[in-house]
Short mmCIF file of N, CA and C in Angstrom, two decimals:
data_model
loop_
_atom_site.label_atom_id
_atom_site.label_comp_id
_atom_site.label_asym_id
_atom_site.label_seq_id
_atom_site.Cartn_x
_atom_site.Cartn_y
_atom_site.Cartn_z
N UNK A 1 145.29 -40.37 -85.17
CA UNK A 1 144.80 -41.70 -85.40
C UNK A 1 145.95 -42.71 -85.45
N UNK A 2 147.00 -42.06 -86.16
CA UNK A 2 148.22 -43.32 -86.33
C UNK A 2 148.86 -43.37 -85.08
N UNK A 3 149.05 -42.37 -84.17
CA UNK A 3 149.40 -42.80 -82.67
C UNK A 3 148.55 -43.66 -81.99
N UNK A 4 147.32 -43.45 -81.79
CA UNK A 4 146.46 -43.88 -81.21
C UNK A 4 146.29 -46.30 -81.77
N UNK A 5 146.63 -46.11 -82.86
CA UNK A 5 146.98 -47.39 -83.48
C UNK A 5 148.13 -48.39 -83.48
N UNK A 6 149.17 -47.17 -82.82
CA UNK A 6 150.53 -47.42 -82.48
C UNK A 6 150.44 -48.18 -81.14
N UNK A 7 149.46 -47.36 -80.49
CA UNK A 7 149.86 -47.97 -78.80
C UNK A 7 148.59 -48.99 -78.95
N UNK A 8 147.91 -49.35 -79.78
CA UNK A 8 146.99 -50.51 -79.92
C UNK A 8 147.77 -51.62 -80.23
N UNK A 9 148.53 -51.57 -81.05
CA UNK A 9 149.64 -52.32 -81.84
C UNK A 9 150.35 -52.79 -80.93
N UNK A 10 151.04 -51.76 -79.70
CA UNK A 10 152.10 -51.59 -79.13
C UNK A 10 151.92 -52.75 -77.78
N UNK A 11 150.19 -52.79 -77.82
CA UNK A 11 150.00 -54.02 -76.65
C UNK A 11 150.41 -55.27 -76.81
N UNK A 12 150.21 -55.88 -78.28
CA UNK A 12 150.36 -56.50 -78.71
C UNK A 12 151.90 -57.33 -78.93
N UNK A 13 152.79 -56.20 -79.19
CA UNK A 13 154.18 -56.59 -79.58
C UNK A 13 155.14 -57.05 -78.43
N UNK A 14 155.79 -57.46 -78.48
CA UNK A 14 156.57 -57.61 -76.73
C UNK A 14 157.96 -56.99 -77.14
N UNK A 15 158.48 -55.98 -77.99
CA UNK A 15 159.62 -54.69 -78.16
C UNK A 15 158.98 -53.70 -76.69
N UNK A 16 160.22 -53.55 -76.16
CA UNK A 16 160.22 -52.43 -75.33
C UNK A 16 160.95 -51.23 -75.50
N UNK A 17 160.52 -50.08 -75.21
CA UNK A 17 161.37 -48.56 -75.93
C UNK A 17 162.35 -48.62 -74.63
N UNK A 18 163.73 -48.91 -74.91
CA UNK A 18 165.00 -48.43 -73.69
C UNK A 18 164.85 -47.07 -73.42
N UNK A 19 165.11 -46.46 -74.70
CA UNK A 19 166.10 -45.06 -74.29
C UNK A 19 166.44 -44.69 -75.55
N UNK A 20 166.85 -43.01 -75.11
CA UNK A 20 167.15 -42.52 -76.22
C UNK A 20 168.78 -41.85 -76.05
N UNK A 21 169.79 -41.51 -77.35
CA UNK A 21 170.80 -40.66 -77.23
C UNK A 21 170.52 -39.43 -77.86
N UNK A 22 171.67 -38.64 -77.27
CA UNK A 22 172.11 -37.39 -77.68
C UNK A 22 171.82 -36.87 -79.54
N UNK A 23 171.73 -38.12 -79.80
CA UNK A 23 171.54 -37.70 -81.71
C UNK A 23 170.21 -38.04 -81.65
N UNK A 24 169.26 -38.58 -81.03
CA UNK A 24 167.94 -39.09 -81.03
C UNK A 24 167.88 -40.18 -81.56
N UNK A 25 168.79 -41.10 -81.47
CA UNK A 25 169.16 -42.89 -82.12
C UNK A 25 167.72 -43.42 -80.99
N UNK A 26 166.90 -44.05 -81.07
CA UNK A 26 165.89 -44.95 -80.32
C UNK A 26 166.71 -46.53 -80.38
N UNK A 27 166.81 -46.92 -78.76
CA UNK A 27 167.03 -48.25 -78.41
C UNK A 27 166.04 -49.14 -77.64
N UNK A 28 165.69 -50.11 -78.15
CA UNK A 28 164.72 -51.21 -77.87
C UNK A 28 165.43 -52.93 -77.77
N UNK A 29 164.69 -53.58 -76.96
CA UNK A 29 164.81 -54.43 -77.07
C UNK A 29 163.40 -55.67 -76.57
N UNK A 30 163.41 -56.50 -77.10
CA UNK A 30 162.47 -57.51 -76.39
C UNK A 30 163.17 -58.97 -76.32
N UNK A 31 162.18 -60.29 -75.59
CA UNK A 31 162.55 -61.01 -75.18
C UNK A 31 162.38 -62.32 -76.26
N UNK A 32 163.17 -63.46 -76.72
CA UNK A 32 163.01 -63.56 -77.24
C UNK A 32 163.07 -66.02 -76.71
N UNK A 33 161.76 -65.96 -77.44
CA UNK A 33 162.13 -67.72 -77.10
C UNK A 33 163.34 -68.46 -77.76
N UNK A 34 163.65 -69.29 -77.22
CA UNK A 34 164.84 -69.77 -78.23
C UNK A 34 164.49 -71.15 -78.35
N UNK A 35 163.73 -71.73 -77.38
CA UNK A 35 163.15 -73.36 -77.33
C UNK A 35 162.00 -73.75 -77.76
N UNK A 36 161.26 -72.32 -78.05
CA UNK A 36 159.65 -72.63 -78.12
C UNK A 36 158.92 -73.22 -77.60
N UNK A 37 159.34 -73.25 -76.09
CA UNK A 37 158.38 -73.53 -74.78
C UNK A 37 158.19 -72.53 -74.04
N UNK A 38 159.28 -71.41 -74.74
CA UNK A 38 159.07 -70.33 -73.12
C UNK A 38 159.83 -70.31 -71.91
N UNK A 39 160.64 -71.52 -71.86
CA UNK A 39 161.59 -71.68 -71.15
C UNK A 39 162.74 -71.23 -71.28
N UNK A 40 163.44 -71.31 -72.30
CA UNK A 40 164.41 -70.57 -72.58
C UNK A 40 164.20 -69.18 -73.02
N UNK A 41 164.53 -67.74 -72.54
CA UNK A 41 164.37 -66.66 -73.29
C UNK A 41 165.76 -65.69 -73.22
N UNK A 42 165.75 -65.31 -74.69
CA UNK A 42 166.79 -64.55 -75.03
C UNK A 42 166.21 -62.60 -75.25
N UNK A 43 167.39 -62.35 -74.74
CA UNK A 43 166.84 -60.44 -74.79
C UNK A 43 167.39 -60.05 -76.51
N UNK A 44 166.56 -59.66 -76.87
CA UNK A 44 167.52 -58.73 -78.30
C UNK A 44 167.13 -57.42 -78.26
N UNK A 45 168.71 -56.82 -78.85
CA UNK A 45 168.81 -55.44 -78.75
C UNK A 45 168.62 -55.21 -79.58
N UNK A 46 168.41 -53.68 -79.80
CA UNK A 46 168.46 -53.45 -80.94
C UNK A 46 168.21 -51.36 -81.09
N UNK A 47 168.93 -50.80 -82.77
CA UNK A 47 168.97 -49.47 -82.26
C UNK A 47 168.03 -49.19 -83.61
N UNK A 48 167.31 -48.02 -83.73
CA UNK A 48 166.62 -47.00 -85.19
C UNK A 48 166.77 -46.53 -84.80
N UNK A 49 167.81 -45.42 -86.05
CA UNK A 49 168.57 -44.18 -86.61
C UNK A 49 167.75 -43.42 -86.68
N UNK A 50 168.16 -41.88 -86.06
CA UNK A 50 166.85 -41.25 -86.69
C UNK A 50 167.09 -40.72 -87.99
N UNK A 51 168.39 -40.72 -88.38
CA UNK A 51 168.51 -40.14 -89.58
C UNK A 51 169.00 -41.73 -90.16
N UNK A 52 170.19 -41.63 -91.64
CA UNK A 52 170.52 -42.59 -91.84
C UNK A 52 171.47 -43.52 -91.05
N UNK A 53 171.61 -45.13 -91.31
CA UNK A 53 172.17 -45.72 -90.06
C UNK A 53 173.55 -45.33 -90.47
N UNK A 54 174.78 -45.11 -89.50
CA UNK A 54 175.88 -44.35 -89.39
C UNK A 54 176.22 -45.14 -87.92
N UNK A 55 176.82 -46.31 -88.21
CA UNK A 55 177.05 -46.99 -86.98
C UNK A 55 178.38 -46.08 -85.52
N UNK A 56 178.94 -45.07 -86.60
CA UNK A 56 179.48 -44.41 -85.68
C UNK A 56 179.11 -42.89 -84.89
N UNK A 57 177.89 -43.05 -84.88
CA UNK A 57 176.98 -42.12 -83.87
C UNK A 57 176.58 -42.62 -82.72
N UNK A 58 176.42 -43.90 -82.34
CA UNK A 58 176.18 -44.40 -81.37
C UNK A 58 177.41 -44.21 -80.05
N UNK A 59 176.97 -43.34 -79.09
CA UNK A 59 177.92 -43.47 -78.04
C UNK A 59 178.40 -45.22 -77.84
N UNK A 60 179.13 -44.98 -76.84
CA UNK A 60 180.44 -46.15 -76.44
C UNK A 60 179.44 -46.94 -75.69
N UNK A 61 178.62 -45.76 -74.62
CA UNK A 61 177.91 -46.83 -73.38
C UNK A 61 176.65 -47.86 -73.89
N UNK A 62 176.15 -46.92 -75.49
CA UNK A 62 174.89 -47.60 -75.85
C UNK A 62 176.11 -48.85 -76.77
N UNK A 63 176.62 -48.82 -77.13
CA UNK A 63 177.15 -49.86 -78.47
C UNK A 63 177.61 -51.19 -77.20
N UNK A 64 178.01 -51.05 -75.76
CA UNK A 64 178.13 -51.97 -74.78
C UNK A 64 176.66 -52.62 -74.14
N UNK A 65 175.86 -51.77 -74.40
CA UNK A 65 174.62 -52.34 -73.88
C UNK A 65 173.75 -52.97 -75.04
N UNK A 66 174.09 -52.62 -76.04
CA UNK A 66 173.29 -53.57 -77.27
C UNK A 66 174.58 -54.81 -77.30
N UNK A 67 175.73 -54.67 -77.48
CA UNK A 67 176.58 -56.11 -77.63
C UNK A 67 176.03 -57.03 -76.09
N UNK A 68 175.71 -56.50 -74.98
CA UNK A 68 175.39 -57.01 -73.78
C UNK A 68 176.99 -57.22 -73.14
N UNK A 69 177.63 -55.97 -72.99
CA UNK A 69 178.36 -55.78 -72.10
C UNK A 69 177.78 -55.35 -70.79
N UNK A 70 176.95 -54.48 -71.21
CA UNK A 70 176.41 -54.08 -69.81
C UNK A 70 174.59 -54.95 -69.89
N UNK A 71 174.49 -55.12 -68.74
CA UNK A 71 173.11 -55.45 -68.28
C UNK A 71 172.13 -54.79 -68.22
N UNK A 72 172.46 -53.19 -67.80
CA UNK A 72 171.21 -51.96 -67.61
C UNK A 72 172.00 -50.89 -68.78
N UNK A 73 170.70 -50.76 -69.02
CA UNK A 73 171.03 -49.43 -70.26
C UNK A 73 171.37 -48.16 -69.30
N UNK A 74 172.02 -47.10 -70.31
CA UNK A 74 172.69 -46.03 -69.59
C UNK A 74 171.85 -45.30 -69.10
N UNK A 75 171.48 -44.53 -68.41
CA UNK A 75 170.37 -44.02 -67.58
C UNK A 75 170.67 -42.47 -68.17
N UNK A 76 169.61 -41.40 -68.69
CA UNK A 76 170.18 -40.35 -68.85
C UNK A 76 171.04 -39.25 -67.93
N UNK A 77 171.44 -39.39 -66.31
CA UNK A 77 171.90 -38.81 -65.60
C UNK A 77 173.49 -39.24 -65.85
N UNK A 78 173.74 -40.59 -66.45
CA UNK A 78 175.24 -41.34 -66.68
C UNK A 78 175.79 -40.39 -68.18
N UNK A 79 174.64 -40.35 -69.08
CA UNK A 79 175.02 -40.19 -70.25
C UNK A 79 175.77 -38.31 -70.22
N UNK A 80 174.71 -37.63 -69.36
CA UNK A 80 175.17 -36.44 -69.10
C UNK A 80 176.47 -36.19 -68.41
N UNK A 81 176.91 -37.42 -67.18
CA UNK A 81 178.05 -37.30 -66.91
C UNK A 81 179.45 -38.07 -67.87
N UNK A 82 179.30 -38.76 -68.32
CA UNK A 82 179.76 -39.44 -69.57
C UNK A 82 180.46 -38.02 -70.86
N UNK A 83 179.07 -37.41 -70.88
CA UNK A 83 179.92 -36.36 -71.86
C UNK A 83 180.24 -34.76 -71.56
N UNK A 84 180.14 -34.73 -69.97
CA UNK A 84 181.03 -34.24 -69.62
C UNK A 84 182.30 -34.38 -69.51
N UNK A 85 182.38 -35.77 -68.80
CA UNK A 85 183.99 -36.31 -68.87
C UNK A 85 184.47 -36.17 -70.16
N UNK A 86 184.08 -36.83 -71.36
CA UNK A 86 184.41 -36.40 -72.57
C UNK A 86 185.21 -35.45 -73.09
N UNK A 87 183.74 -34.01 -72.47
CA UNK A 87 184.56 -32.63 -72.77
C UNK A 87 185.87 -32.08 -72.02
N UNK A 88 185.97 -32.49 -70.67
CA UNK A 88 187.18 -32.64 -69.91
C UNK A 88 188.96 -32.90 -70.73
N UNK A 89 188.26 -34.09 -71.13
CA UNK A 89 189.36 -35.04 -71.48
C UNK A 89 189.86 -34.18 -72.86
N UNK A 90 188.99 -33.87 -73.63
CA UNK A 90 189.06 -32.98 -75.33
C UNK A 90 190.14 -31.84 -74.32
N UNK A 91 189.55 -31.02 -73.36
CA UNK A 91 190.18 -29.88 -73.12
C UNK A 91 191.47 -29.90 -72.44
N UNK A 92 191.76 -31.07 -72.04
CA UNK A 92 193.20 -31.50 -70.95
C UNK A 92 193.68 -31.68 -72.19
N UNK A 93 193.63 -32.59 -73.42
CA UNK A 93 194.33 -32.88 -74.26
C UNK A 93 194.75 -31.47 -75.32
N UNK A 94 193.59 -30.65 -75.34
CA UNK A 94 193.92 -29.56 -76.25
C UNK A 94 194.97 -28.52 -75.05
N UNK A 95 195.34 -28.23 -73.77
CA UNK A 95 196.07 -27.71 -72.94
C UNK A 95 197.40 -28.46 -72.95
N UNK A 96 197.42 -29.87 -73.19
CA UNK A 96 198.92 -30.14 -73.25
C UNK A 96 199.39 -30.46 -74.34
N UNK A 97 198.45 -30.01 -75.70
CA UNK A 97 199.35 -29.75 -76.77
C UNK A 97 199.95 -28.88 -76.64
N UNK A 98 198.96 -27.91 -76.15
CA UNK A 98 199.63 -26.27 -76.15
C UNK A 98 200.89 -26.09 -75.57
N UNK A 99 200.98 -26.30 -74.24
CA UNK A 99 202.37 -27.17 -73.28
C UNK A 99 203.69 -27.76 -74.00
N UNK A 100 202.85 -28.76 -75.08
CA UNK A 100 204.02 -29.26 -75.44
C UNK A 100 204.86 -28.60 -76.42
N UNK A 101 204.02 -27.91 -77.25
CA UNK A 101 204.14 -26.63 -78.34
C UNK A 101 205.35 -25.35 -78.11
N UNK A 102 204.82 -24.87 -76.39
CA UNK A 102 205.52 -24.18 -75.90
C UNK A 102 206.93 -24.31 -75.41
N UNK A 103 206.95 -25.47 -74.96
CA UNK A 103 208.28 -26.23 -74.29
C UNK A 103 209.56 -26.43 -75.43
N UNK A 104 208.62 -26.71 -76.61
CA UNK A 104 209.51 -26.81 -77.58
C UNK A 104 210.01 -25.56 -78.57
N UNK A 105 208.90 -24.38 -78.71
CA UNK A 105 209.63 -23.41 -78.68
C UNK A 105 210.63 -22.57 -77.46
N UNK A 106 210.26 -22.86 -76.43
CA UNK A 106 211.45 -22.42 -75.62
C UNK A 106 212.92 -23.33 -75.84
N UNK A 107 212.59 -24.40 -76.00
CA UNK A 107 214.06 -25.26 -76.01
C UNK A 107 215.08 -25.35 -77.61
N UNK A 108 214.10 -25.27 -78.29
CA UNK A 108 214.23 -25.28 -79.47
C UNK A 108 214.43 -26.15 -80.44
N UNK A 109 214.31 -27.10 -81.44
CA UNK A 109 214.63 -28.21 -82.21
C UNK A 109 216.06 -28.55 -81.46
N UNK A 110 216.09 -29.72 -81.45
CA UNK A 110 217.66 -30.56 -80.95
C UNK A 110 218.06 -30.69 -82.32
N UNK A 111 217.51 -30.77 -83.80
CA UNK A 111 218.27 -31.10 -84.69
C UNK A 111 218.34 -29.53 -85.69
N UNK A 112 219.96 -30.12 -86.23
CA UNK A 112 219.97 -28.73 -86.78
C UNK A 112 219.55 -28.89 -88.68
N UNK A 113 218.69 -28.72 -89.24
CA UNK A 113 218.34 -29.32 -90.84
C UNK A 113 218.99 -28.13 -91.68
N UNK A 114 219.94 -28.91 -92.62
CA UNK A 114 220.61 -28.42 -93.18
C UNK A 114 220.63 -28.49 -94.89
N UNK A 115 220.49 -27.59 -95.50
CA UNK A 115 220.08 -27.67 -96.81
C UNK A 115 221.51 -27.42 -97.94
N UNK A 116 221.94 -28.05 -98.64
CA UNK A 116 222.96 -28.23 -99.43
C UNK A 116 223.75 -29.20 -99.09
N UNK A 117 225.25 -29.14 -99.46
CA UNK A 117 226.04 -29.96 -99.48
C UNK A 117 226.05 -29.71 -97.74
N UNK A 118 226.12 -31.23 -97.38
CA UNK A 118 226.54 -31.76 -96.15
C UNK A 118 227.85 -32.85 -96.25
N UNK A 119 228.36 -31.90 -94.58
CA UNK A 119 229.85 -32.36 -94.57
C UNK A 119 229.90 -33.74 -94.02
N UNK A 120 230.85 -34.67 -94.43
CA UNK A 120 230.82 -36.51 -94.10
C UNK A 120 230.71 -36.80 -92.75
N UNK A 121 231.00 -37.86 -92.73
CA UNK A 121 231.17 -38.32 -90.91
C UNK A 121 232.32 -37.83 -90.75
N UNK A 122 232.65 -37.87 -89.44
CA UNK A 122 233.69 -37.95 -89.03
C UNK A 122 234.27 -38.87 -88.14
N UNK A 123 235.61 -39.55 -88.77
CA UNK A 123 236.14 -40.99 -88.61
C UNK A 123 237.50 -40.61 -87.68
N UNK A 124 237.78 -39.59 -87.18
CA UNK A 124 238.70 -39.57 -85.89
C UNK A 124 238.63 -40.49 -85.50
N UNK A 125 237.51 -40.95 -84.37
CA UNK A 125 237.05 -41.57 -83.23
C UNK A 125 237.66 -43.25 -83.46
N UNK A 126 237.08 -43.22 -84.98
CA UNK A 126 237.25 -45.06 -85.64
C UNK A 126 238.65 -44.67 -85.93
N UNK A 127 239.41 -44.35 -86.29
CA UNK A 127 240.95 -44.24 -86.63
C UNK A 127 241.39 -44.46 -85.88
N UNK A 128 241.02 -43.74 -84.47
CA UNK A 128 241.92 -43.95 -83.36
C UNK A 128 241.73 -45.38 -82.17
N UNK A 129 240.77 -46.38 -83.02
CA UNK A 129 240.91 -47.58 -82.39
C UNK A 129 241.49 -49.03 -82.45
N UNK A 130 242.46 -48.25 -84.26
CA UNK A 130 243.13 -49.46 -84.67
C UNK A 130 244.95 -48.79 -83.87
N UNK A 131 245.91 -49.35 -83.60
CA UNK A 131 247.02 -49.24 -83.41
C UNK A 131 247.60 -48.78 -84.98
N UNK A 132 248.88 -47.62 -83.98
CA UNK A 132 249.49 -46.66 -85.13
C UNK A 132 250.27 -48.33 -85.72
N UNK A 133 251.06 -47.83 -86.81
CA UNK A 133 251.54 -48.73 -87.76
C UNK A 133 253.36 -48.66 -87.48
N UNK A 134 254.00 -49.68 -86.91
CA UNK A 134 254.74 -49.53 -86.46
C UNK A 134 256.36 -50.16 -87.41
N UNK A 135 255.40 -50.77 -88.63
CA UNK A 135 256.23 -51.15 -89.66
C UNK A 135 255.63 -50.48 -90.86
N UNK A 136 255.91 -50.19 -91.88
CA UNK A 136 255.42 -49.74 -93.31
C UNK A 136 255.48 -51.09 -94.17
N UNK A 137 255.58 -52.23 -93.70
CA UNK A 137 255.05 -52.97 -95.00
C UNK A 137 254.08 -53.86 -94.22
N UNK A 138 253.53 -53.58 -93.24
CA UNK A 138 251.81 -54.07 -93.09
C UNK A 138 250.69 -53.85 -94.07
N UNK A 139 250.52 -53.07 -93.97
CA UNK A 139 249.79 -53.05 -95.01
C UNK A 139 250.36 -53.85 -96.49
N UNK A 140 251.35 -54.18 -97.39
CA UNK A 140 251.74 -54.63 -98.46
C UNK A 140 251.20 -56.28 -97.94
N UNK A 141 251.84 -56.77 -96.61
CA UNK A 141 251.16 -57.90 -96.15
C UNK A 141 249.73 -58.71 -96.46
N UNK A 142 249.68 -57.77 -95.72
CA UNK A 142 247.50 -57.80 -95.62
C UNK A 142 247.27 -57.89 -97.19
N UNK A 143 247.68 -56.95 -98.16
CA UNK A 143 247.39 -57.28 -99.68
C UNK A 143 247.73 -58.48 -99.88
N UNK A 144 249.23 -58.41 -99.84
CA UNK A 144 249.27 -59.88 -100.21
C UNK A 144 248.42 -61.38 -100.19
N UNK A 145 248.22 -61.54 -98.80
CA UNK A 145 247.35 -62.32 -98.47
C UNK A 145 245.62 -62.15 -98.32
N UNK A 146 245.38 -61.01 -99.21
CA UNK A 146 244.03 -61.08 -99.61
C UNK A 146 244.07 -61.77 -101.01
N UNK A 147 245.53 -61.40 -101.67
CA UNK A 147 245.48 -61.76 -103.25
C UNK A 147 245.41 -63.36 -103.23
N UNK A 148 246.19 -64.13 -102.26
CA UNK A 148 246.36 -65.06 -102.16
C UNK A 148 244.98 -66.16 -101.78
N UNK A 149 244.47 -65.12 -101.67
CA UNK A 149 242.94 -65.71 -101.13
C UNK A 149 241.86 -65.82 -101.94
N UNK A 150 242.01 -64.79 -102.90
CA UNK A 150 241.39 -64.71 -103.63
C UNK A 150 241.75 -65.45 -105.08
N UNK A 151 243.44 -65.67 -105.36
CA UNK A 151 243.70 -66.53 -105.98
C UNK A 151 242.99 -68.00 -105.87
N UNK A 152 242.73 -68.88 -104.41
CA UNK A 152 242.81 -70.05 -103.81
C UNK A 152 241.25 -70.39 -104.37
N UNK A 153 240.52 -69.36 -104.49
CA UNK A 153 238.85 -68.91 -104.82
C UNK A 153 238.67 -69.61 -106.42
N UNK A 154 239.42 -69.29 -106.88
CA UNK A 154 239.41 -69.38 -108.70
C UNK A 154 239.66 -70.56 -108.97
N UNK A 155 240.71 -71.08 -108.04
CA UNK A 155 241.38 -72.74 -108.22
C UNK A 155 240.59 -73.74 -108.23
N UNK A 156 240.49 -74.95 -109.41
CA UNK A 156 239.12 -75.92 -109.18
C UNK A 156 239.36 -76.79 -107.88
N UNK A 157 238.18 -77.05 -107.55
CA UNK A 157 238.38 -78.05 -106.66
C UNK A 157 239.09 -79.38 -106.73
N UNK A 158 239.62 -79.95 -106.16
CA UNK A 158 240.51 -81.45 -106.24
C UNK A 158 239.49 -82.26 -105.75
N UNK A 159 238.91 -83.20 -106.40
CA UNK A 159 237.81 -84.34 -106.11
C UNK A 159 239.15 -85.15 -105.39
N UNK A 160 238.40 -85.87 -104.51
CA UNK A 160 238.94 -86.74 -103.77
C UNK A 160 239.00 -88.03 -104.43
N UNK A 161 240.05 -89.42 -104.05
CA UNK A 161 239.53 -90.43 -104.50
C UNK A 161 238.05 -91.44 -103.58
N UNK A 162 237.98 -90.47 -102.51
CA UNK A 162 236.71 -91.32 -101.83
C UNK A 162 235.71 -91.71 -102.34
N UNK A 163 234.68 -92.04 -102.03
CA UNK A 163 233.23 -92.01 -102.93
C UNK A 163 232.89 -90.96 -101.50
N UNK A 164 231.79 -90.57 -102.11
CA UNK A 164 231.16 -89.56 -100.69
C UNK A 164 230.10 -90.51 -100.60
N UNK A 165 229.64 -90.34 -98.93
CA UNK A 165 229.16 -91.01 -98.08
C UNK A 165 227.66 -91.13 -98.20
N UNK A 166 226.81 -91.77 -98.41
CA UNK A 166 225.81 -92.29 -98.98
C UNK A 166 225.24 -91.71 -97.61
N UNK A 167 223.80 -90.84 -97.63
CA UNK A 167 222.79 -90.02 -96.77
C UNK A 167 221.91 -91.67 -96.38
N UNK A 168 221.78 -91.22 -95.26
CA UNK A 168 220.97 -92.32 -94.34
C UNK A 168 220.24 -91.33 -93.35
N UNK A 169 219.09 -92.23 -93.14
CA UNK A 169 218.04 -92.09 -92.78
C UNK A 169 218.72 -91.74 -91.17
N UNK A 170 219.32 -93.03 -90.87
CA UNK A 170 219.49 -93.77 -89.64
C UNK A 170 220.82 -93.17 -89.23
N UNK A 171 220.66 -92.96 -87.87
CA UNK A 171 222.25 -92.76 -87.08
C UNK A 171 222.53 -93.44 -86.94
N UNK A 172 224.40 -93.45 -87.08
CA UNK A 172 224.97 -94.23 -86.93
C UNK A 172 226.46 -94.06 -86.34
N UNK A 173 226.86 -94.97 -85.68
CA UNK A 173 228.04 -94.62 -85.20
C UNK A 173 227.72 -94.25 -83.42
N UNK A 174 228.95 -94.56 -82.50
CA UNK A 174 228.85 -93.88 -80.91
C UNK A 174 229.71 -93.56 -80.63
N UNK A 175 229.84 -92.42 -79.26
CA UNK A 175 230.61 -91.82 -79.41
C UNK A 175 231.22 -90.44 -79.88
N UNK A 176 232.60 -90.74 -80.22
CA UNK A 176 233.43 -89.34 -80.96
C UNK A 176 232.72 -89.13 -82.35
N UNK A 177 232.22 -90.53 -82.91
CA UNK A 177 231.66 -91.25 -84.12
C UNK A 177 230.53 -91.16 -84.50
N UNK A 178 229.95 -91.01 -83.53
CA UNK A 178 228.21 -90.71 -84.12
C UNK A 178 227.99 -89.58 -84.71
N UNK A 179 227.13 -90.04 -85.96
CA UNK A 179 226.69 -88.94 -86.44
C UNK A 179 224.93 -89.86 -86.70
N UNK A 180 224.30 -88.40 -86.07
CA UNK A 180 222.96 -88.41 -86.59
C UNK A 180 222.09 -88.84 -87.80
N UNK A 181 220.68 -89.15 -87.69
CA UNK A 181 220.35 -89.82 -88.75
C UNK A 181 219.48 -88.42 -89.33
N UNK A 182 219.20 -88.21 -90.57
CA UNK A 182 218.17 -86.77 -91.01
C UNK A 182 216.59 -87.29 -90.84
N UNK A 183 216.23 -86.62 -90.46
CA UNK A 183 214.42 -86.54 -90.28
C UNK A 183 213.91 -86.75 -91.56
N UNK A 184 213.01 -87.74 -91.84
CA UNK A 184 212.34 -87.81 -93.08
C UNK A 184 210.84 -87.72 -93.03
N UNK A 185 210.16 -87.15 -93.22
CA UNK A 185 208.50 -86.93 -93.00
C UNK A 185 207.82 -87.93 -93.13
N UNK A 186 206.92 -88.75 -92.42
CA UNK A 186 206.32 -90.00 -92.45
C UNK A 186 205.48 -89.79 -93.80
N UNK A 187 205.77 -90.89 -94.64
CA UNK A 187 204.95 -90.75 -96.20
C UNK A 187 203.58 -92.02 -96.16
#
């Protein structure tokens, strides 16, 4: 009786049954006015779960034909070749792990991991790009004039008798002489 009321119903409604997937998801859609003359009509898609909704059960080709990537729903002869390719692709990928697995036990880790004390760099290479030392008080030098530098650091500054130069908007000056005016944000 409730079938028989369904397709009584079913004259009535303007939903059409698309198609079905591999999980038994049902896709429908009908047409829909948008002007309320009939002139304008819009399609809506739409999917019922057969179990709970789990938006990631829906194959790739149905989730393009409800967004309206595609125009024609997937036909079941596409969907069968669809997940074949699928299984293809799973099995090429599970063969060149294996491949890659193998290659690397034949060749063997490039790094060697080493557990305890590990020995430093080694600074040959950098040693040998400064020139040998052809006096012994170079180096006393170089101190010197780091101390001296670092002395010059500590020393207060000597204010000038100038006034310092009042910030302007505006450039001024041409020439060797010009100096620029600073950007001020229109207020």
């Amino acid at each position: 009786m409730s079938r028989l009321w369904a397709r009584f119903a079913g004259l009535f409604s303007s939903k059409s049954f698309i198609g079905v997937d591999k999980t038994g998801n049902k896709y429908f859609s009908r047409m829909e006015e948008i002007d309320g003359f009939g002139e304008y009509l819009k399609e809506k898609r739409w999917v019922k779960f057969r179990r709970e909704e789990d938006p990631t059960s829906i194959p790739v080709e149905w989730i393009c034909w409800l967004n309206g990537q595609r125009k024609r729903a997937p036909t079941p002869e596409e969907m069968i070749e669809l997940e074949a390719r699928r299984e293809r692709v799973k099995l090429n990928v599970a063969l060149l792990k294996k491949e890659e697995e193998e290659k690397k036990a034949r060749v063997g880790t490039g790094r060697k991991i080493t557990i305890g004390k590990v020995d430093g760099p080694d600074l040959t290479s950098f040693v040998r790009q400064f020139p040998p030392d052809s006096k012994g008080g170079e180096p006393e030098e170089a101190s010197e004039e780091a101390d001296k530098s670092r002395a010059k650091e500590h020393e207060p500054e000597i204010v000038s008798a100038e006034p310092p130069e009042p910030k302007t908007t505006e450039p001024s000056g041409s020439g060797s002489s010009f100096r620029p005016g600073t950007w001020q944000p229109p207020s």
